[in-house]
Amino acid sequence: MEARKCDVCGGFFLPYIASNYNEIIVKEKRLGFKNADRYREYDVCGKCSKELNKWLKRNKEN
């Protein structure tokens, strides 16, 4: 099994053990350009994923 490196904290983690693997896909939309949508994928460990979810929840409430 291959370890992955978290794109947020830089730590290594095993991706398929105990649902510890998350991938975030970010869509960038560029105004004024035809078909300019771009996607970037990020590998995220369980700890960083939980922190991101907490941050999103706090910002949704505000």
PDB file of N, CA and C in Angstrom:
ATOM      1  N   MET A   1       0.852  -1.180   0.000  1.00  0.00           N
ATOM      2  CA  MET A   1       0.000   0.000   0.000  1.00  0.00           C
ATOM      3  C   MET A   1       0.894   1.238   0.000  1.00  0.00           C
ATOM      4  N   GLU A   2       0.537   2.220  -0.781  1.00  0.00           N
ATOM      5  CA  GLU A   2       1.326   3.432  -0.901  1.00  0.00           C
ATOM      6  C   GLU A   2       0.811   4.518   0.035  1.00  0.00           C
ATOM      7  N   ALA A   3       1.743   5.190   0.685  1.00  0.00           N
ATOM      8  CA  ALA A   3       1.379   6.331   1.518  1.00  0.00           C
ATOM      9  C   ALA A   3       1.189   7.545   0.623  1.00  0.00           C
ATOM     10  N   ARG A   4       0.363   8.454   1.067  1.00  0.00           N
ATOM     11  CA  ARG A   4       0.152   9.713   0.354  1.00  0.00           C
ATOM     12  C   ARG A   4       0.621  10.854   1.239  1.00  0.00           C
ATOM     13  N   LYS A   5       0.938  11.962   0.617  1.00  0.00           N
ATOM     14  CA  LYS A   5       1.353  13.145   1.354  1.00  0.00           C
ATOM     15  C   LYS A   5       0.213  14.155   1.331  1.00  0.00           C
ATOM     16  N   CYS A   6      -0.165  14.625   2.502  1.00  0.00           N
ATOM     17  CA  CYS A   6      -1.234  15.610   2.620  1.00  0.00           C
ATOM     18  C   CYS A   6      -0.765  16.932   2.009  1.00  0.00           C
ATOM     19  N   ASP A   7      -1.567  17.492   1.112  1.00  0.00           N
ATOM     20  CA  ASP A   7      -1.219  18.750   0.466  1.00  0.00           C
ATOM     21  C   ASP A   7      -1.415  19.952   1.385  1.00  0.00           C
ATOM     22  N   VAL A   8      -2.000  19.748   2.549  1.00  0.00           N
ATOM     23  CA  VAL A   8      -2.218  20.848   3.486  1.00  0.00           C
ATOM     24  C   VAL A   8      -1.105  20.897   4.533  1.00  0.00           C
ATOM     25  N   CYS A   9      -0.913  19.802   5.280  1.00  0.00           N
ATOM     26  CA  CYS A   9       0.051  19.802   6.384  1.00  0.00           C
ATOM     27  C   CYS A   9       1.388  19.161   6.018  1.00  0.00           C
ATOM     28  N   GLY A  10       1.439  18.418   4.917  1.00  0.00           N
ATOM     29  CA  GLY A  10       2.683  17.789   4.494  1.00  0.00           C
ATOM     30  C   GLY A  10       2.949  16.446   5.141  1.00  0.00           C
ATOM     31  N   GLY A  11       2.046  15.989   6.013  1.00  0.00           N
ATOM     32  CA  GLY A  11       2.214  14.697   6.668  1.00  0.00           C
ATOM     33  C   GLY A  11       1.864  13.550   5.742  1.00  0.00           C
ATOM     34  N   PHE A  12       2.426  12.386   6.021  1.00  0.00           N
ATOM     35  CA  PHE A  12       2.116  11.201   5.222  1.00  0.00           C
ATOM     36  C   PHE A  12       1.006  10.405   5.886  1.00  0.00           C
ATOM     37  N   PHE A  13       0.166   9.764   5.066  1.00  0.00           N
ATOM     38  CA  PHE A  13      -0.921   8.954   5.589  1.00  0.00           C
ATOM     39  C   PHE A  13      -1.220   7.828   4.628  1.00  0.00           C
ATOM     40  N   LEU A  14      -1.797   6.761   5.146  1.00  0.00           N
ATOM     41  CA  LEU A  14      -2.217   5.641   4.308  1.00  0.00           C
ATOM     42  C   LEU A  14      -3.646   5.907   3.856  1.00  0.00           C
ATOM     43  N   PRO A  15      -3.877   5.921   2.569  1.00  0.00           N
ATOM     44  CA  PRO A  15      -5.147   6.430   2.063  1.00  0.00           C
ATOM     45  C   PRO A  15      -6.386   5.582   2.280  1.00  0.00           C
ATOM     46  N   TYR A  16      -6.284   4.277   2.343  1.00  0.00           N
ATOM     47  CA  TYR A  16      -7.508   3.477   2.321  1.00  0.00           C
ATOM     48  C   TYR A  16      -7.766   2.731   3.625  1.00  0.00           C
ATOM     49  N   ILE A  17      -7.177   3.164   4.700  1.00  0.00           N
ATOM     50  CA  ILE A  17      -7.397   2.514   5.994  1.00  0.00           C
ATOM     51  C   ILE A  17      -8.344   3.385   6.816  1.00  0.00           C
ATOM     52  N   ALA A  18      -9.436   2.798   7.259  1.00  0.00           N
ATOM     53  CA  ALA A  18     -10.411   3.454   8.147  1.00  0.00           C
ATOM     54  C   ALA A  18     -10.915   4.780   7.570  1.00  0.00           C
ATOM     55  N   SER A  19     -11.182   4.800   6.272  1.00  0.00           N
ATOM     56  CA  SER A  19     -11.716   5.997   5.611  1.00  0.00           C
ATOM     57  C   SER A  19     -10.853   7.225   5.885  1.00  0.00           C
ATOM     58  N   ASN A  20      -9.551   7.037   5.863  1.00  0.00           N
ATOM     59  CA  ASN A  20      -8.620   8.111   6.197  1.00  0.00           C
ATOM     60  C   ASN A  20      -8.205   8.906   4.961  1.00  0.00           C
ATOM     61  N   TYR A  21      -8.805   8.665   3.830  1.00  0.00           N
ATOM     62  CA  TYR A  21      -8.385   9.313   2.593  1.00  0.00           C
ATOM     63  C   TYR A  21      -9.460  10.255   2.105  1.00  0.00           C
ATOM     64  N   ASN A  22      -9.061  11.454   1.842  1.00  0.00           N
ATOM     65  CA  ASN A  22      -9.981  12.454   1.318  1.00  0.00           C
ATOM     66  C   ASN A  22      -9.302  13.164   0.161  1.00  0.00           C
ATOM     67  N   GLU A  23     -10.098  13.553  -0.785  1.00  0.00           N
ATOM     68  CA  GLU A  23      -9.592  14.323  -1.908  1.00  0.00           C
ATOM     69  C   GLU A  23     -10.487  15.533  -2.068  1.00  0.00           C
ATOM     70  N   ILE A  24      -9.879  16.682  -2.203  1.00  0.00           N
ATOM     71  CA  ILE A  24     -10.627  17.916  -2.398  1.00  0.00           C
ATOM     72  C   ILE A  24     -10.396  18.355  -3.830  1.00  0.00           C
ATOM     73  N   ILE A  25     -11.466  18.661  -4.530  1.00  0.00           N
ATOM     74  CA  ILE A  25     -11.372  19.149  -5.896  1.00  0.00           C
ATOM     75  C   ILE A  25     -11.838  20.593  -5.901  1.00  0.00           C
ATOM     76  N   VAL A  26     -10.979  21.488  -6.377  1.00  0.00           N
ATOM     77  CA  VAL A  26     -11.268  22.911  -6.405  1.00  0.00           C
ATOM     78  C   VAL A  26     -11.462  23.335  -7.854  1.00  0.00           C
ATOM     79  N   LYS A  27     -12.557  24.017  -8.103  1.00  0.00           N
ATOM     80  CA  LYS A  27     -12.844  24.510  -9.451  1.00  0.00           C
ATOM     81  C   LYS A  27     -12.529  26.000  -9.502  1.00  0.00           C
ATOM     82  N   GLU A  28     -11.701  26.365 -10.455  1.00  0.00           N
ATOM     83  CA  GLU A  28     -11.365  27.772 -10.656  1.00  0.00           C
ATOM     84  C   GLU A  28     -12.093  28.258 -11.900  1.00  0.00           C
ATOM     85  N   LYS A  29     -12.840  29.297 -11.745  1.00  0.00           N
ATOM     86  CA  LYS A  29     -13.590  29.847 -12.873  1.00  0.00           C
ATOM     87  C   LYS A  29     -12.979  31.196 -13.232  1.00  0.00           C
ATOM     88  N   ARG A  30     -12.604  31.346 -14.471  1.00  0.00           N
ATOM     89  CA  ARG A  30     -11.989  32.590 -14.921  1.00  0.00           C
ATOM     90  C   ARG A  30     -12.986  33.331 -15.799  1.00  0.00           C
ATOM     91  N   LEU A  31     -13.372  34.500 -15.368  1.00  0.00           N
ATOM     92  CA  LEU A  31     -14.354  35.292 -16.100  1.00  0.00           C
ATOM     93  C   LEU A  31     -13.727  35.863 -17.368  1.00  0.00           C
ATOM     94  N   GLY A  32     -14.515  35.885 -18.413  1.00  0.00           N
ATOM     95  CA  GLY A  32     -14.071  36.476 -19.662  1.00  0.00           C
ATOM     96  C   GLY A  32     -13.349  35.520 -20.592  1.00  0.00           C
ATOM     97  N   PHE A  33     -13.106  34.315 -20.144  1.00  0.00           N
ATOM     98  CA  PHE A  33     -12.424  33.337 -20.980  1.00  0.00           C
ATOM     99  C   PHE A  33     -13.364  32.180 -21.268  1.00  0.00           C
ATOM    100  N   LYS A  34     -13.472  31.817 -22.509  1.00  0.00           N
ATOM    101  CA  LYS A  34     -14.340  30.716 -22.894  1.00  0.00           C
ATOM    102  C   LYS A  34     -13.691  29.397 -22.482  1.00  0.00           C
ATOM    103  N   ASN A  35     -14.465  28.532 -21.837  1.00  0.00           N
ATOM    104  CA  ASN A  35     -13.990  27.219 -21.389  1.00  0.00           C
ATOM    105  C   ASN A  35     -12.744  27.326 -20.515  1.00  0.00           C
ATOM    106  N   ALA A  36     -12.761  28.275 -19.600  1.00  0.00           N
ATOM    107  CA  ALA A  36     -11.583  28.515 -18.778  1.00  0.00           C
ATOM    108  C   ALA A  36     -11.663  27.837 -17.409  1.00  0.00           C
ATOM    109  N   ASP A  37     -12.633  26.979 -17.210  1.00  0.00           N
ATOM    110  CA  ASP A  37     -12.727  26.287 -15.923  1.00  0.00           C
ATOM    111  C   ASP A  37     -11.545  25.340 -15.774  1.00  0.00           C
ATOM    112  N   ARG A  38     -10.919  25.378 -14.616  1.00  0.00           N
ATOM    113  CA  ARG A  38      -9.813  24.475 -14.328  1.00  0.00           C
ATOM    114  C   ARG A  38     -10.078  23.805 -12.986  1.00  0.00           C
ATOM    115  N   TYR A  39      -9.635  22.592 -12.881  1.00  0.00           N
ATOM    116  CA  TYR A  39      -9.819  21.830 -11.654  1.00  0.00           C
ATOM    117  C   TYR A  39      -8.459  21.450 -11.092  1.00  0.00           C
ATOM    118  N   ARG A  40      -8.324  21.540  -9.767  1.00  0.00           N
ATOM    119  CA  ARG A  40      -7.118  21.063  -9.096  1.00  0.00           C
ATOM    120  C   ARG A  40      -7.548  20.088  -8.029  1.00  0.00           C
ATOM    121  N   GLU A  41      -6.807  19.011  -7.884  1.00  0.00           N
ATOM    122  CA  GLU A  41      -7.117  17.986  -6.888  1.00  0.00           C
ATOM    123  C   GLU A  41      -6.059  18.011  -5.796  1.00  0.00           C
ATOM    124  N   TYR A  42      -6.515  17.862  -4.556  1.00  0.00           N
ATOM    125  CA  TYR A  42      -5.630  17.868  -3.402  1.00  0.00           C
ATOM    126  C   TYR A  42      -5.890  16.628  -2.561  1.00  0.00           C
ATOM    127  N   ASP A  43      -4.826  15.967  -2.126  1.00  0.00           N
ATOM    128  CA  ASP A  43      -4.934  14.864  -1.181  1.00  0.00           C
ATOM    129  C   ASP A  43      -4.898  15.458   0.221  1.00  0.00           C
ATOM    130  N   VAL A  44      -5.828  15.033   1.066  1.00  0.00           N
ATOM    131  CA  VAL A  44      -5.951  15.614   2.400  1.00  0.00           C
ATOM    132  C   VAL A  44      -6.086  14.500   3.427  1.00  0.00           C
ATOM    133  N   CYS A  45      -5.295  14.566   4.490  1.00  0.00           N
ATOM    134  CA  CYS A  45      -5.370  13.560   5.550  1.00  0.00           C
ATOM    135  C   CYS A  45      -6.647  13.767   6.372  1.00  0.00           C
ATOM    136  N   GLY A  46      -6.974  12.806   7.195  1.00  0.00           N
ATOM    137  CA  GLY A  46      -8.186  12.868   8.004  1.00  0.00           C
ATOM    138  C   GLY A  46      -8.228  14.060   8.939  1.00  0.00           C
ATOM    139  N   LYS A  47      -7.097  14.385   9.559  1.00  0.00           N
ATOM    140  CA  LYS A  47      -7.040  15.504  10.502  1.00  0.00           C
ATOM    141  C   LYS A  47      -7.324  16.832   9.796  1.00  0.00           C
ATOM    142  N   CYS A  48      -6.678  17.054   8.663  1.00  0.00           N
ATOM    143  CA  CYS A  48      -6.895  18.300   7.918  1.00  0.00           C
ATOM    144  C   CYS A  48      -8.307  18.366   7.348  1.00  0.00           C
ATOM    145  N   SER A  49      -8.845  17.233   6.966  1.00  0.00           N
ATOM    146  CA  SER A  49     -10.209  17.192   6.462  1.00  0.00           C
ATOM    147  C   SER A  49     -11.198  17.609   7.546  1.00  0.00           C
ATOM    148  N   LYS A  50     -10.994  17.129   8.759  1.00  0.00           N
ATOM    149  CA  LYS A  50     -11.871  17.512   9.876  1.00  0.00           C
ATOM    150  C   LYS A  50     -11.773  19.003  10.153  1.00  0.00           C
ATOM    151  N   GLU A  51     -10.546  19.538  10.124  1.00  0.00           N
ATOM    152  CA  GLU A  51     -10.362  20.972  10.362  1.00  0.00           C
ATOM    153  C   GLU A  51     -11.024  21.801   9.266  1.00  0.00           C
ATOM    154  N   LEU A  52     -10.928  21.353   8.026  1.00  0.00           N
ATOM    155  CA  LEU A  52     -11.585  22.054   6.921  1.00  0.00           C
ATOM    156  C   LEU A  52     -13.098  22.047   7.108  1.00  0.00           C
ATOM    157  N   ASN A  53     -13.656  20.911   7.492  1.00  0.00           N
ATOM    158  CA  ASN A  53     -15.106  20.834   7.719  1.00  0.00           C
ATOM    159  C   ASN A  53     -15.549  21.757   8.838  1.00  0.00           C
ATOM    160  N   LYS A  54     -14.756  21.858   9.915  1.00  0.00           N
ATOM    161  CA  LYS A  54     -15.081  22.780  11.006  1.00  0.00           C
ATOM    162  C   LYS A  54     -15.063  24.219  10.504  1.00  0.00           C
ATOM    163  N   TRP A  55     -14.040  24.560   9.717  1.00  0.00           N
ATOM    164  CA  TRP A  55     -13.907  25.909   9.184  1.00  0.00           C
ATOM    165  C   TRP A  55     -15.082  26.249   8.267  1.00  0.00           C
ATOM    166  N   LEU A  56     -15.451  25.314   7.399  1.00  0.00           N
ATOM    167  CA  LEU A  56     -16.583  25.536   6.491  1.00  0.00           C
ATOM    168  C   LEU A  56     -17.880  25.725   7.268  1.00  0.00           C
ATOM    169  N   LYS A  57     -18.071  24.934   8.306  1.00  0.00           N
ATOM    170  CA  LYS A  57     -19.286  25.045   9.114  1.00  0.00           C
ATOM    171  C   LYS A  57     -19.361  26.395   9.811  1.00  0.00           C
ATOM    172  N   ARG A  58     -18.237  26.863  10.375  1.00  0.00           N
ATOM    173  CA  ARG A  58     -18.225  28.175  11.042  1.00  0.00           C
ATOM    174  C   ARG A  58     -18.534  29.284  10.052  1.00  0.00           C
ATOM    175  N   ASN A  59     -17.963  29.209   8.841  1.00  0.00           N
ATOM    176  CA  ASN A  59     -18.191  30.259   7.856  1.00  0.00           C
ATOM    177  C   ASN A  59     -19.603  30.216   7.283  1.00  0.00           C
ATOM    178  N   LYS A  60     -20.200  29.045   7.242  1.00  0.00           N
ATOM    179  CA  LYS A  60     -21.570  28.936   6.765  1.00  0.00           C
ATOM    180  C   LYS A  60     -22.527  29.604   7.741  1.00  0.00           C
ATOM    181  N   GLU A  61     -22.227  29.506   9.038  1.00  0.00           N
ATOM    182  CA  GLU A  61     -23.081  30.088  10.066  1.00  0.00           C
ATOM    183  C   GLU A  61     -22.988  31.594  10.109  1.00  0.00           C
ATOM    184  N   ASN A  62     -21.874  32.161   9.633  1.00  0.00           N
ATOM    185  CA  ASN A  62     -21.672  33.628   9.688  1.00  0.00           C
ATOM    186  C   ASN A  62     -22.282  34.311   8.532  1.00  0.00           C
TER     187      ASN A  62
END
